Coordinates of C-alpha atoms in Angstrom, one line a residue:
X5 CA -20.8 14.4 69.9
X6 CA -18.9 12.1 67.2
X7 CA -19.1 13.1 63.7
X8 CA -18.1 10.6 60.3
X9 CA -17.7 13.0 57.3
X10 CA -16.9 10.9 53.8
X11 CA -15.3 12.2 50.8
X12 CA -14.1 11.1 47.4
X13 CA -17.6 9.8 45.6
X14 CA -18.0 10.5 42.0
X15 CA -19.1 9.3 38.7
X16 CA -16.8 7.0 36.7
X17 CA -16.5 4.8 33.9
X18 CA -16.7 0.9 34.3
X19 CA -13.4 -0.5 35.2
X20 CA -12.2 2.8 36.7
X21 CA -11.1 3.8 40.6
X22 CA -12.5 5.9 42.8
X23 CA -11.2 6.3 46.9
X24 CA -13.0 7.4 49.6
X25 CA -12.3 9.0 52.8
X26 CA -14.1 9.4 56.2
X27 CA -12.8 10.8 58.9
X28 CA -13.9 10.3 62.7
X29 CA -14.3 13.5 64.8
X30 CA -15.6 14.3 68.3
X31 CA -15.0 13.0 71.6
X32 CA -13.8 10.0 70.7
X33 CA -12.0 7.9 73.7
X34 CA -10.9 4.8 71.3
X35 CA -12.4 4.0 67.8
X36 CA -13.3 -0.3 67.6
X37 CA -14.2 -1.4 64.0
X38 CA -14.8 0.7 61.0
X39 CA -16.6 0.3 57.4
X40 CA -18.1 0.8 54.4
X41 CA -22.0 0.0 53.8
X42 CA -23.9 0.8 50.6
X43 CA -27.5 1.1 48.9
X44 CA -28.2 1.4 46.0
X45 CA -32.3 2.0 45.1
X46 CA -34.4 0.1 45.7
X47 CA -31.9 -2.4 47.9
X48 CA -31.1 -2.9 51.1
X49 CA -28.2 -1.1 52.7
X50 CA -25.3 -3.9 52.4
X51 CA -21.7 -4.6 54.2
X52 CA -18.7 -4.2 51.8
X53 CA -15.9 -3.8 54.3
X54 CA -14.7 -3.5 57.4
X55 CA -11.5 -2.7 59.2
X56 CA -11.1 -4.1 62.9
X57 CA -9.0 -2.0 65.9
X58 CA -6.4 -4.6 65.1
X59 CA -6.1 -4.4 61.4
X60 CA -8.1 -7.3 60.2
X61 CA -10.1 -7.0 57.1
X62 CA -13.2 -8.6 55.9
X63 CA -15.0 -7.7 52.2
X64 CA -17.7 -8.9 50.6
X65 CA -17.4 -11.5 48.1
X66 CA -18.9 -8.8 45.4
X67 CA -16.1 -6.5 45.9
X68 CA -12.8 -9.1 47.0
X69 CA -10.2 -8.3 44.7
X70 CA -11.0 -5.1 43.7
X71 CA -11.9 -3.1 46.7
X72 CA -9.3 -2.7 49.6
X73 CA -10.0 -0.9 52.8
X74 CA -7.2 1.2 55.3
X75 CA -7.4 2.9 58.1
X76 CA -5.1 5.9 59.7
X77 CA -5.2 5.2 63.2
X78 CA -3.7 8.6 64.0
X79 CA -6.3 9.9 62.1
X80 CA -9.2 8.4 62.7
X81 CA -9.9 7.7 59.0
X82 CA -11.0 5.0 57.2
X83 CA -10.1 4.8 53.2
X84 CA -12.0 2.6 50.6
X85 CA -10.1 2.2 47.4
X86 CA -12.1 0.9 45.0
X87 CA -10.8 -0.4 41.4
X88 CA -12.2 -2.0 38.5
X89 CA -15.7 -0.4 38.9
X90 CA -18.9 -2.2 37.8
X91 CA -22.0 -0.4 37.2
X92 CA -23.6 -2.8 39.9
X93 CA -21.5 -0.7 42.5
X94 CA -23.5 1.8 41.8
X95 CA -24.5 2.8 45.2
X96 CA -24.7 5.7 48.1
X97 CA -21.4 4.4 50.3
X98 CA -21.8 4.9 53.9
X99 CA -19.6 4.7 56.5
X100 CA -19.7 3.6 59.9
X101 CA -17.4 3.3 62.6
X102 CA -18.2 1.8 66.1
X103 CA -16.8 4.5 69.0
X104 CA -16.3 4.5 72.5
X105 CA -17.0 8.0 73.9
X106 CA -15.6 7.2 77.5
X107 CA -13.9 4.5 79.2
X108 CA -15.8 1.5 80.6
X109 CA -19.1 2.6 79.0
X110 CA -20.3 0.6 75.9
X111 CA -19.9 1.4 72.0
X112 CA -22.0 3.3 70.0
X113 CA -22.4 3.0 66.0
X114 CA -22.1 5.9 64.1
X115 CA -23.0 6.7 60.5
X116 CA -21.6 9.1 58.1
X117 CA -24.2 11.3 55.8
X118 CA -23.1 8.9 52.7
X119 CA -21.1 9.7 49.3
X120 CA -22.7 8.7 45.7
X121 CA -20.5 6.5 43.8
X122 CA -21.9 5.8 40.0
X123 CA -20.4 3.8 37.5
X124 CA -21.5 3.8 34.0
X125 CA -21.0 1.4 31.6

């Protein structure tokens, strides 16, 4: 069993900062790529960043330059760190993180239960 909790979602003010947190627990053999997803009504669920086993980052072009993801390797934790807030981020922020349970056996993706993040303007 391999559980994602998030924290750190909030309401805020446009150009303000929230971080979140989610933290991988469980057997876990060896975490390979985690992220951040959101939705907000009536959209679909959309990539905003991910964080690969070997550091590299990726972001979508929505959020490049305000949003920066980390990850605690001894942890198991991935941050978000999002600044200058727009009241189009307004979303619920998933995470996901993609786990190997056991050795030689193939990844699964897990999902976090999701944090609401609202900006108002």
């Amino acid at each position: 069993q391999v559980q994602l909790v998030e924290s750190g979602g909030g309401s805020v003010q446009t150009g303000g900062s929230l971080r979140l947190s989610c933290a991988a627990s469980g057997s876990i053999f060896n975490i390979i790529d985690m992220g951040w997803y959101r939705q907000a009504p009536g959209k679909q669920r959309e990539k905003v960043a991910a964080v690969t086993s070997g550091g590299g980052t990726n972001y979508a072009d929505s959020v490049k330059g305000r949003f920066t993801i980390s990850r605690d390797y001894a942890k198991n934790t991935v941050y978000l760190e999002m600044n200058i807030l727009k009241p189009e981020d307004t979303a619920v922020y998933f995470c996901n993180a993609n786990i190997l349970t056991r050795a030689f056996h193939p990844a699964t993706m897990y999902w976090g239960q999701g944090t609401q993040v609202t900006v108002s303007s």
